[in-house]
Coordinates of C-alpha atoms and ligand atoms in Angstrom, one line a residue:
X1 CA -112.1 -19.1 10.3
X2 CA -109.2 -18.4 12.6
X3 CA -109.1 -18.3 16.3
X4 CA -108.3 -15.9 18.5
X5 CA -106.1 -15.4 21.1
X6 CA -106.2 -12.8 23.8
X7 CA -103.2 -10.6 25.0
X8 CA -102.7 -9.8 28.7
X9 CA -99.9 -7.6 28.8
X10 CA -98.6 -7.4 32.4
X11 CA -95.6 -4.9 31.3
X12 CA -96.8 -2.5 34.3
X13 CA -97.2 -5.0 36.4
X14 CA -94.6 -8.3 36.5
X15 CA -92.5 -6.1 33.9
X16 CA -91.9 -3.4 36.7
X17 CA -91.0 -5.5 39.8
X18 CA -87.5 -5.7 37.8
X19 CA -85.2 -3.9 40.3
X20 CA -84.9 -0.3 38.7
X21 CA -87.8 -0.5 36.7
X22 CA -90.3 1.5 38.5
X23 CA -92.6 4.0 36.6
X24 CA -94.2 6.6 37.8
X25 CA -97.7 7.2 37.5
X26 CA -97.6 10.3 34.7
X27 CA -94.9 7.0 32.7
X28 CA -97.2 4.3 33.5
X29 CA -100.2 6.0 31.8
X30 CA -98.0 6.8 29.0
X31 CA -96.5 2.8 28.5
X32 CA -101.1 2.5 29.0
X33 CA -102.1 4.4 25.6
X34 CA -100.0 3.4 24.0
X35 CA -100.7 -0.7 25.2
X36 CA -103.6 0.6 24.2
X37 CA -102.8 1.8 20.5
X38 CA -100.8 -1.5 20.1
X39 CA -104.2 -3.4 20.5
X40 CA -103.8 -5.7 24.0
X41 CA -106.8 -6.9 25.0
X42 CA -106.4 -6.5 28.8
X43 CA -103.5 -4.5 30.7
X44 CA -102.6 -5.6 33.9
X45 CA -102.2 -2.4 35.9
X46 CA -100.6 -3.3 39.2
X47 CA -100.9 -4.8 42.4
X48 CA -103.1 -2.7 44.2
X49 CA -103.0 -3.3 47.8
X50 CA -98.8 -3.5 47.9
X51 CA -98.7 -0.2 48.1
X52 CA -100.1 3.3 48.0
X53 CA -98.0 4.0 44.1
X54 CA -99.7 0.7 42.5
X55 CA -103.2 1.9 43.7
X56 CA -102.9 5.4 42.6
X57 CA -101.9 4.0 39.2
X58 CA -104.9 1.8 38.4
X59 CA -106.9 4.0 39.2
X60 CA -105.5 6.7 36.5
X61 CA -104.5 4.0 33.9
X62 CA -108.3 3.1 34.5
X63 CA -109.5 6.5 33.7
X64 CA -107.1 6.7 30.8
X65 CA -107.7 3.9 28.5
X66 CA -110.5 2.7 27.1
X67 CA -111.1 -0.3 25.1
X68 CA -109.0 -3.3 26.8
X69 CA -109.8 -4.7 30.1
X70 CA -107.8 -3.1 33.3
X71 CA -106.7 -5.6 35.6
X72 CA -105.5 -5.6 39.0
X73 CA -104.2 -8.9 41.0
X74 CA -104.4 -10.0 44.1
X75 CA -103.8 -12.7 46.8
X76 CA -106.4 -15.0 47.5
X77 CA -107.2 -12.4 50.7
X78 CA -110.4 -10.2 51.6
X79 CA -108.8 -7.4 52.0
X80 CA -106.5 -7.9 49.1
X81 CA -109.9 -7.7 46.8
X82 CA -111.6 -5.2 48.8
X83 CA -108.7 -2.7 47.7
X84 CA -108.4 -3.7 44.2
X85 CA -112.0 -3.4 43.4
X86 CA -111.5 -0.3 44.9
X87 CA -108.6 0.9 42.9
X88 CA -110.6 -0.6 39.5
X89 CA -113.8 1.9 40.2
X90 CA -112.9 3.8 36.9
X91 CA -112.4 1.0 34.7
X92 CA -115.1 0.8 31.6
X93 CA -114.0 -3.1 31.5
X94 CA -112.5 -4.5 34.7
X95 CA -111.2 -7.8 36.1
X96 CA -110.0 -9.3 39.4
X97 CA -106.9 -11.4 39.0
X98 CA -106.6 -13.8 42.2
X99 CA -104.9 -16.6 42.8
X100 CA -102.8 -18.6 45.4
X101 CA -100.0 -20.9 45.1
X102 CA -101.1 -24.5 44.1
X103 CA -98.1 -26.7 44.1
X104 CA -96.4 -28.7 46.9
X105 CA -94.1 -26.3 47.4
X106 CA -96.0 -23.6 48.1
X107 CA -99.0 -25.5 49.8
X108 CA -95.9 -26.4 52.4
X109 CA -93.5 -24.0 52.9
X110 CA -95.4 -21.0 51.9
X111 CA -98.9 -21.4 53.2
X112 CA -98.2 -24.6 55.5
X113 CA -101.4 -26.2 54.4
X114 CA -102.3 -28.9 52.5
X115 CA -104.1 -29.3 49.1
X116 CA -108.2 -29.7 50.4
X117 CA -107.6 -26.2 52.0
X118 CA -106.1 -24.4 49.7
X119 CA -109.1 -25.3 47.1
X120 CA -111.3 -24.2 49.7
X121 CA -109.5 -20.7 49.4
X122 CA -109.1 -20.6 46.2
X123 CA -112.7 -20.7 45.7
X124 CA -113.3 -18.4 48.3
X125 CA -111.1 -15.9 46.9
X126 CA -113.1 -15.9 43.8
X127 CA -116.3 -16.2 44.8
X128 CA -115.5 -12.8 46.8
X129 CA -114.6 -11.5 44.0
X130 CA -117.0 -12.0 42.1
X131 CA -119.3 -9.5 44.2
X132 CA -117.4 -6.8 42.5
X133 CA -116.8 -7.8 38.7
X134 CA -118.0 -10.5 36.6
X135 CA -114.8 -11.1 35.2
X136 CA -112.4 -13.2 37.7
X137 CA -109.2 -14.7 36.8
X138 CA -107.7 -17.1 38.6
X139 CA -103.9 -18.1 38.9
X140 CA -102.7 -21.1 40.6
X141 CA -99.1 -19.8 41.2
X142 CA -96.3 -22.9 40.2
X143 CA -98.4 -24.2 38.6
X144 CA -95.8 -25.6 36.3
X145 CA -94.6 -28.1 39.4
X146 CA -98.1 -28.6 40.4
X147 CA -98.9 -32.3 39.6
X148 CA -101.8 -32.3 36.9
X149 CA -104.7 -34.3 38.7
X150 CA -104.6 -31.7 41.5
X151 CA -104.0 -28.7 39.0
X152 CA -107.2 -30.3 37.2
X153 CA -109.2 -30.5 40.3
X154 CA -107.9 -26.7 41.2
X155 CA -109.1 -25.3 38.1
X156 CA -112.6 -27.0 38.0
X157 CA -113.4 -25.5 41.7
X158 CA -112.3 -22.1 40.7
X159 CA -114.5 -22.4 37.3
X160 CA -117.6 -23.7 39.2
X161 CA -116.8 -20.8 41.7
X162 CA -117.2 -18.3 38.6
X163 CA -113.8 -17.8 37.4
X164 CA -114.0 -16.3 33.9
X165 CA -110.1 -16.9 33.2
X166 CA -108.0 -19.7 34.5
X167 CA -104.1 -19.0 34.7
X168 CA -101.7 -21.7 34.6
X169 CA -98.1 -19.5 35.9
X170 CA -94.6 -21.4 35.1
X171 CA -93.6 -19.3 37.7
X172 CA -90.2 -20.5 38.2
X173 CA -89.4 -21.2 34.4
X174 CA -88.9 -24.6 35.5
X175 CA -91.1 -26.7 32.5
X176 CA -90.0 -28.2 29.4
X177 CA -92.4 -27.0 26.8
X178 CA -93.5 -30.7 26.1
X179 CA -94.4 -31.1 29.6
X180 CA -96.3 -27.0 29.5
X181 CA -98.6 -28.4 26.3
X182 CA -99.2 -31.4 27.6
X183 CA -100.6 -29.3 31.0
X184 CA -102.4 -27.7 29.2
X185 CA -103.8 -30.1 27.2
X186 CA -105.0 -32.4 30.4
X187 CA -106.6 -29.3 32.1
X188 CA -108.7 -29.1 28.8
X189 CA -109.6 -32.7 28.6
X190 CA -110.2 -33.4 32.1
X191 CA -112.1 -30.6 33.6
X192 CA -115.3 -30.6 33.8
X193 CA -116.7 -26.9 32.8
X194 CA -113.5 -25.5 30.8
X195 CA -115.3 -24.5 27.8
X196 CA -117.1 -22.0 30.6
X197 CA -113.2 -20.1 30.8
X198 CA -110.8 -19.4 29.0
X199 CA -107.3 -21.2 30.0
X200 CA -104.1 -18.5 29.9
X201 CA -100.4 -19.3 29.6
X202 CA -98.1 -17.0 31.7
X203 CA -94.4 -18.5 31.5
X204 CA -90.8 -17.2 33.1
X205 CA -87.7 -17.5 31.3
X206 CA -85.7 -18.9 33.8
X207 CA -84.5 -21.4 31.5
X208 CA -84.9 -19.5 27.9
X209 CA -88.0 -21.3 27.3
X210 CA -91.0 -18.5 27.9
X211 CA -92.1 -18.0 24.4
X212 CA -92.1 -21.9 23.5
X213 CA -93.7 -22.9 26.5
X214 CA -96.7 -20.0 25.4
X215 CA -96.4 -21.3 22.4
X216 CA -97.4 -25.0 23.2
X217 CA -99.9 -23.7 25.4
X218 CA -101.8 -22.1 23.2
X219 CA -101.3 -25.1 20.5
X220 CA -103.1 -27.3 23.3
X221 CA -105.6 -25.1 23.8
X222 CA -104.9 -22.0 25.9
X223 CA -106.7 -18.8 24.4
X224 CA -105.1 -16.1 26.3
X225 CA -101.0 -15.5 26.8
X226 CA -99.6 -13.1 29.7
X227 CA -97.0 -11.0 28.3
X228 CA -94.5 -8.9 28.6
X229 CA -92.9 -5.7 26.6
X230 CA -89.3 -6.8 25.3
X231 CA -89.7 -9.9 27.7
X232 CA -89.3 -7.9 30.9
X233 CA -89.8 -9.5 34.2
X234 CA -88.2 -10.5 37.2
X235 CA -85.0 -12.6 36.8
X236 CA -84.7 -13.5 33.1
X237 CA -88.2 -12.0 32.5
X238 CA -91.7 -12.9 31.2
X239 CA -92.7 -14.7 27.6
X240 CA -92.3 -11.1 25.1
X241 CA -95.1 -10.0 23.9
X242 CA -93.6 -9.4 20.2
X243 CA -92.5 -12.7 19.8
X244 CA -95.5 -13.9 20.2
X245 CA -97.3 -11.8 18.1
X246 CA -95.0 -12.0 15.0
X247 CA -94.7 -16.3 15.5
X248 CA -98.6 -16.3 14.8
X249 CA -98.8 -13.6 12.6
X250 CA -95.6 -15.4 10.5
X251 CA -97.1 -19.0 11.1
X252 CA -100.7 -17.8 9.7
X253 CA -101.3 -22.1 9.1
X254 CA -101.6 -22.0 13.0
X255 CA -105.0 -20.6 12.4
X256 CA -105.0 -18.2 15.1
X257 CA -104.8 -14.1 15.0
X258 CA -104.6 -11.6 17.8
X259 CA -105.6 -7.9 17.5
X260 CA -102.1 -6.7 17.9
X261 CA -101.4 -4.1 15.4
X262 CA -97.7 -5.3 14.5
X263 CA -96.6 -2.1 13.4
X264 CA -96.9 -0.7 16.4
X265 CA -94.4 -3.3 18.0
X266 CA -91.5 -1.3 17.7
X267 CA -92.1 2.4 19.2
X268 CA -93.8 0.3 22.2
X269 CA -90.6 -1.5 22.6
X270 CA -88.5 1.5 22.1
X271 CA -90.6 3.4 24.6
X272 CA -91.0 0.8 27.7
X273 CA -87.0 0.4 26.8
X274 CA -86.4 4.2 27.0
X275 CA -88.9 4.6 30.3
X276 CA -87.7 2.0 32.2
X277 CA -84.4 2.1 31.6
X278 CA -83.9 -1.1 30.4
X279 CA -81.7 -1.5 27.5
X280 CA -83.0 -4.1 24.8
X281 CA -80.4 -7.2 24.4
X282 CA -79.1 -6.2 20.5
X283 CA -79.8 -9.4 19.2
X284 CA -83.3 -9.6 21.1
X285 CA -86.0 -11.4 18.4
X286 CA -88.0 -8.8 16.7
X287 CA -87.1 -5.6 18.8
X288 CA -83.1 -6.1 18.8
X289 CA -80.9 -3.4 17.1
X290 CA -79.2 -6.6 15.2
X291 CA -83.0 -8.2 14.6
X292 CA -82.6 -7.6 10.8
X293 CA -79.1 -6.3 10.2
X294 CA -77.2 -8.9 8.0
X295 CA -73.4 -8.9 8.4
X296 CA -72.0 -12.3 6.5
X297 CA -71.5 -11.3 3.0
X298 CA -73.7 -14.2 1.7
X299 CA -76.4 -12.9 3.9
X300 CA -76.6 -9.3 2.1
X301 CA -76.0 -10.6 -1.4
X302 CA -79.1 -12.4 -1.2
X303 CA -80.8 -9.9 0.9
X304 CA -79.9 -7.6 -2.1
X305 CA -81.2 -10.0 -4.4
X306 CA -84.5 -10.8 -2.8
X307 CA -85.3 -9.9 1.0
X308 CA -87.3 -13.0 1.3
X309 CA -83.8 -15.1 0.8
X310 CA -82.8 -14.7 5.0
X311 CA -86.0 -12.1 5.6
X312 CA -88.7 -13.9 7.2
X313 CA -90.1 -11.0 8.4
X314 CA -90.0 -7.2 7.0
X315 CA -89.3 -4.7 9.6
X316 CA -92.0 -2.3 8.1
X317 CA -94.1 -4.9 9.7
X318 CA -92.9 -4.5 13.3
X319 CA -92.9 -0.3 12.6
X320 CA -89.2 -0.1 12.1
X321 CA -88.8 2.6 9.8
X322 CA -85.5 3.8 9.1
X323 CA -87.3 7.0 7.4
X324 CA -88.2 7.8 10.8
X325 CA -85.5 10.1 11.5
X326 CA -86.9 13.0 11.0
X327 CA -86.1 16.0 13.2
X328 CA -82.9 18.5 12.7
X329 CA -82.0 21.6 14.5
X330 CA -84.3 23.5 11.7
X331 CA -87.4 21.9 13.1
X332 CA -90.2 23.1 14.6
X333 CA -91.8 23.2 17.8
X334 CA -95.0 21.8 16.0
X335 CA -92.9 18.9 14.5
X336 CA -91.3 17.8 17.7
X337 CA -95.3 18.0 18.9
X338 CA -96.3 15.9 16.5
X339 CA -93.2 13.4 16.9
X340 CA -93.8 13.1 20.4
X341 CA -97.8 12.4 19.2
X342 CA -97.0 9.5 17.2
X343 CA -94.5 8.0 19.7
X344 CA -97.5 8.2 22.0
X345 CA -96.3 11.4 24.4
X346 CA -98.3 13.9 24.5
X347 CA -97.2 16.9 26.6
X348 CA -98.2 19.4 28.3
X349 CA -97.3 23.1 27.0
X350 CA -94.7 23.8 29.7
X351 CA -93.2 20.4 29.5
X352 CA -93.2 20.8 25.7
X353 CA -91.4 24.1 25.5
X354 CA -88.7 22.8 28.2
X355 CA -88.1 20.0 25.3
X356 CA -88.0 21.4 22.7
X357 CA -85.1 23.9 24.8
X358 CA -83.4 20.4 25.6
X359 CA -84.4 19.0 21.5
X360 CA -82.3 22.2 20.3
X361 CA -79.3 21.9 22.7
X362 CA -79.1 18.5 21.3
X363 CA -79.7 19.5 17.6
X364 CA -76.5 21.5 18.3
X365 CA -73.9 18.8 19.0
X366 CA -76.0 16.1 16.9
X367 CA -77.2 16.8 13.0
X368 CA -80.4 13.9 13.1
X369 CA -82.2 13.6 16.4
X370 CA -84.0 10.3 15.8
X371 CA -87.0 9.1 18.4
X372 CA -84.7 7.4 20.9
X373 CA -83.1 10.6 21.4
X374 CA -86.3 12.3 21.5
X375 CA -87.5 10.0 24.0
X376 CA -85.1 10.3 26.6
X377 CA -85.4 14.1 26.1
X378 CA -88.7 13.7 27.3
X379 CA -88.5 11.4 30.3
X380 CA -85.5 13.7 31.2
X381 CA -87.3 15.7 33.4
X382 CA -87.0 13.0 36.3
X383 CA -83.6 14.5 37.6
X384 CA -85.4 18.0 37.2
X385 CA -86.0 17.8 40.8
X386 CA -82.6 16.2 42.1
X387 CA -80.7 17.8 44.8
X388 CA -77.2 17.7 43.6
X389 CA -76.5 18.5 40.1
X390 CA -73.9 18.8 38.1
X391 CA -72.4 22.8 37.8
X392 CA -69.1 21.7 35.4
X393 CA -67.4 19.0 34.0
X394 CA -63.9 19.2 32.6
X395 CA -61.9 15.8 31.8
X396 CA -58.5 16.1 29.9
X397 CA -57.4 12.3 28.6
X398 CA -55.7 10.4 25.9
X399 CA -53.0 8.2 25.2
X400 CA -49.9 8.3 27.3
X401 CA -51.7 10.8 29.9
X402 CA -52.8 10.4 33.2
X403 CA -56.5 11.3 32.9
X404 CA -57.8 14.4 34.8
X405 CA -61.2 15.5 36.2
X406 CA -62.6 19.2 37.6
X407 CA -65.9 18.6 38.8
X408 CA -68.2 21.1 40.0
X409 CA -71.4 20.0 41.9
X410 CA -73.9 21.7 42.7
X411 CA -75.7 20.3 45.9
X412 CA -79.1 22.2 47.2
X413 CA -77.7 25.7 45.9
X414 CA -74.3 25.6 47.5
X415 CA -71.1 24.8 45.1
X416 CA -68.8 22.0 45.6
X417 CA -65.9 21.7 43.4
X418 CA -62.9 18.5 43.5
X419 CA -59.8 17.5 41.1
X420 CA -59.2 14.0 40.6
X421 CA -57.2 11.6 38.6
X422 CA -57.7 7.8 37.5
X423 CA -56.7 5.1 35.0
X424 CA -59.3 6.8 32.5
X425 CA -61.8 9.6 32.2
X426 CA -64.8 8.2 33.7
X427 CA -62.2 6.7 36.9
X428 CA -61.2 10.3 37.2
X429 CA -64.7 12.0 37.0
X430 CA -66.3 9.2 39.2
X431 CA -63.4 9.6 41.6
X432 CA -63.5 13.7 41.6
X433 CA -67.6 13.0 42.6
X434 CA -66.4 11.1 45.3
X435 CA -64.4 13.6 47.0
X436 CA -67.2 15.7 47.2
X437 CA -69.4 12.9 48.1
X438 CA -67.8 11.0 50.8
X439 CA -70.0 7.9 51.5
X440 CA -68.8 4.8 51.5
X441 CA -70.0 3.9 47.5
X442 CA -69.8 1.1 45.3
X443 CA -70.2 1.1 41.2
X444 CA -71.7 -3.1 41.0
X445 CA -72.7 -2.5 37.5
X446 CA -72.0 0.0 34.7
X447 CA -73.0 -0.1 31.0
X448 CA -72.5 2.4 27.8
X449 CA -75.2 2.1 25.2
X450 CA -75.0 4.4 21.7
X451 CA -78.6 5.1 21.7
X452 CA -78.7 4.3 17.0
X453 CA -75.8 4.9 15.2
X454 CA -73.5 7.4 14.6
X455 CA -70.0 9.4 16.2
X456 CA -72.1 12.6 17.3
X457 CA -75.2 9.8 18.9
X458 CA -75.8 10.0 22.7
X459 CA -74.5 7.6 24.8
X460 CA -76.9 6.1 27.8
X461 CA -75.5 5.1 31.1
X462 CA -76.9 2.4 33.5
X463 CA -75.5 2.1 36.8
X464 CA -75.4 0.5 39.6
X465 CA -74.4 1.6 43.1
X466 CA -74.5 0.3 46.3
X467 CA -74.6 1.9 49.6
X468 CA -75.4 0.9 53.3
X469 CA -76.6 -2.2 52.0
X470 CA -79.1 -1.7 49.2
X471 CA -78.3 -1.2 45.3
X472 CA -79.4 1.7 43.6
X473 CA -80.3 2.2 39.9
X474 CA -79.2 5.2 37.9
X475 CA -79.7 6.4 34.5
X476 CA -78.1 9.3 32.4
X477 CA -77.8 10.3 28.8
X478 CA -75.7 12.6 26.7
X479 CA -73.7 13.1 24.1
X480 CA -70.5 13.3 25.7
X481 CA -70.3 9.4 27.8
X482 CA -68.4 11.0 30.6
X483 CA -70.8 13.5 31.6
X484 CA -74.2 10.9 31.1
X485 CA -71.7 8.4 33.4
X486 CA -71.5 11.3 36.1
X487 CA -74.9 12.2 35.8
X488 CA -75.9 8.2 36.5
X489 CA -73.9 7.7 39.3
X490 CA -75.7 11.3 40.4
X491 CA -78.9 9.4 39.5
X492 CA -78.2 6.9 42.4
X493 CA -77.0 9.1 44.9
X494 CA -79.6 11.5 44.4
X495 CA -81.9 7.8 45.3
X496 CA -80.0 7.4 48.5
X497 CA -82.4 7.0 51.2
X498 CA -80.4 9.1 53.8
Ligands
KIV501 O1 -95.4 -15.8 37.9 C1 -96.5 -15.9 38.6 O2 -96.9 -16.9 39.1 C2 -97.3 -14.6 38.7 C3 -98.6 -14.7 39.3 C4 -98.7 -13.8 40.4 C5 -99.7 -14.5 38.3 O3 -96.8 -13.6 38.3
ZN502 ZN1 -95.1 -14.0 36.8

């Protein structure tokens, strides 16, 4: 009989700190059912008392999912717990993740403390908490430079204070995953009481290591993982959930299943990509666009002879289904529902009808609208409601020309027009925007991403801008790259706190 392993999937919630990453709540719910339909066993939901956005949130995701366990963390503070039992009223299965910061470190600089007290709060913390849920989990934050006697004697208070779940963060990335197992492994054999909870990996990838550190975690003994959606996190992200799955799933002599239903792997990458904004690295395990493209000739000759020759895994199995374009310029309303349905986006009629206007502007230029496209047409409507908005755009360029730029803005209802020319089309657009716009502006970061394949595919813009000291994200996307880089430098103005 195999074990099982449980997935925390904190997407929403250390997947969104990411600069530029933030969801709303109507996007949050959305990334929810469909955590949901890909079979995690708890979501974390946010961070409820850091502000009025992460409350609102687990309360709806609350009401809106049903089978895994909503969870919302905390410090190890009163109030902190107060608010997220609060915000975790709706919740059919709920839990209280608190925790404090366990290693020398921390105890010092962070809390100025020392080790005897910060037991004594730890156990406070989830004793407290315990007088709203039954299920407490615990995290002793750096955890991965916490020396392992203390760590031991940590997580045998917090158990014996009623902690259902024990979390043991590499929260800087910093462990080797020989040192990580062997953790693991010393919590297991020298606490008293750990059969009572169950012990959960949550690693960074500071140092590429987040999936092998899970990985010898749950190989000495940890039963739950905290994940991550394409690996996203702060800095160089969280272990990915998909990895993961697919290393269990491919290793099945491990002995140990999860309830992820694999073929769900790939729209949930392609929508939390797609939502937040975040492009996935092409040669991202599992999820990249190169994941299962062969190039070398000796690579497709044996792939043509037998898939299993450099195939360990087949992509049906992760949902990649190249059938899955689908939708033309002949298609229905119904069938763009239905898309949207089984991508997990299900809209309202308004919303529908405005894309399915947008799906057939784009059917125009583009002969296969595949669910990429489809999903940025329907997370479009987030510049719906920005001020300045582009009336015109006309850019003549080429070789052995200057390159030339008309831009017409329009900014709160009044019309704003400027030429400008540069060392290239985008340089002449960007530079005809700023003479309209005169703030002192930075570009700090600027990619082009073809959304599949494809001359007539859409091109997404990310960019960054700074102004008056902060750094603003932006996003556009069309079929023309000029116009979708205007319209994400747009993006970030139209963030500007003024
Ligand atoms: O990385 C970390 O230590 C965390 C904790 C707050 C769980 O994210
Ligand atoms: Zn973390």
């Amino acid at each position: 009989m195999s074990d099982r392993l449980f997935i925390f999937d904190t997407t929403l919630r250390d997947g969104e700190q990411v600069p530029g990453c933030q969801l709303n709540t109507v996007e949050k719910i959305q990334v929810a059912k469909q955590l949901e339909l890909l079979g995690v066993d708890v979501i974390e939901a946010g961070f409820p008392i850091s502000s009025p956005g992460d409350f609102n949130s687990v309360i709806e995701i609350s009401k809106a999912v049903t089978w895994p366990t909503i969870c919302a963390l905390t410090r190890a503070v009163q109030k902190d717990i107060d608010v997220a039992a609060d915000a975790l009223k709706y919740a059919k299965h709920k839990r209280i993740h608190t925790g404090i910061g366990t290693s020398d470190e921390h105890i010092k600089y962070k809390f100025n403390s020392n080790r005897e007290e910060i037991i004594e709060r730890a156990v406070a913390a989830v004793k407290y908490a315990k007088k709203y849920v039954d299920d407490v989990e615990f995290y002793a934050e750096d955890a991965g430079r916490t020396d392992n006697e203390y760590l031991a004697r940590v997580v045998e208070a917090v158990i014996k204070a009623g902690a259902t779940v024990v979390n043991i963060p590499d929260t800087t990335g910093y462990c080797l995953p020989s040192e990580y197992g062997e953790k693991i492994k010393y919590l297991m054999e020298h606490v008293d009481g750990i059969d009572r909870a169950v012990i959960s990996t949550h690693c960074h990838n500071d140092l590429g290591m987040a999936t092998a550190n899970t990985m010898a975690g749950v190989l000495n003994g940890a039963r739950q993982v905290e994940v991550t959606i394409n690996g996203i996190g702060e800095r160089a992200g969280n272990t990915s959930l998909e990895e993961v799955a697919m290393i269990l799933k491919c290793h099945k002599h491990i002995g140990i299943d999860t309830n992820i239903n694999t073929q769900k792997i790939y729209p949930t990458s392609r929508m939390v990509s797609s939502l937040m904004n975040m492009p996935v690295q092409p040669n991202k395990a599992i999820v990249g666009r190169n994941a299962f493209a062969h190039s070398s000739g000796i690579h497709q000759d044996g792939v043509l002879k037998n898939v299993q020759t450099y195939e360990i895994i087949d992509p049906h199995d992760v949902g990649i289904d190249d059938n899955s374009i689908v939708l033309t310029a002949r298609s229905g309303r119904a069938a763009l529902k239905n898309r949207l349905h089984v991508l997990g986006i299900d809209l309202e009629q308004d919303k529908l009808d405005k894309v399915y206007e947008d799906f057939l502007k784009l059917a125009d230029k583009k002969k296969d609208i595949n669910d990429d496209d489809i999903l940025v047409l329907a997370g479009a409507d987030r510049s719906q409601n920005h001020r300045i908005k582009v009336d015109y755009l006309q850019v003549t360029s080429g070789v052995g020309v200057h390159s030339v730029a008309s831009l017409g803005l329009d900014i709160s209802g009044e019309k704003f027009e400027a030429c400008a020319s540069g060392n290239g089309p985008v340089d002449a657009a960007i530079k005809a925007l700023k003479k309209i716009i005169n703030r002192q502006m930075t570009l700090k970061e600027f990619t082009i991403q073809a959304i599949s394949k494809g001359s007539d595919d859409m091109g997404k813009v990310h960019m960054q801008v700074e102004y008056d000291g902060h750094v603003y994200y932006g996003f556009g996307a069309n079929t023309d790259i000029i116009a979708a880089s205007v319209e994400a430098y747009i993006d970030c103005i139209n963030k500007f706190k003024l």
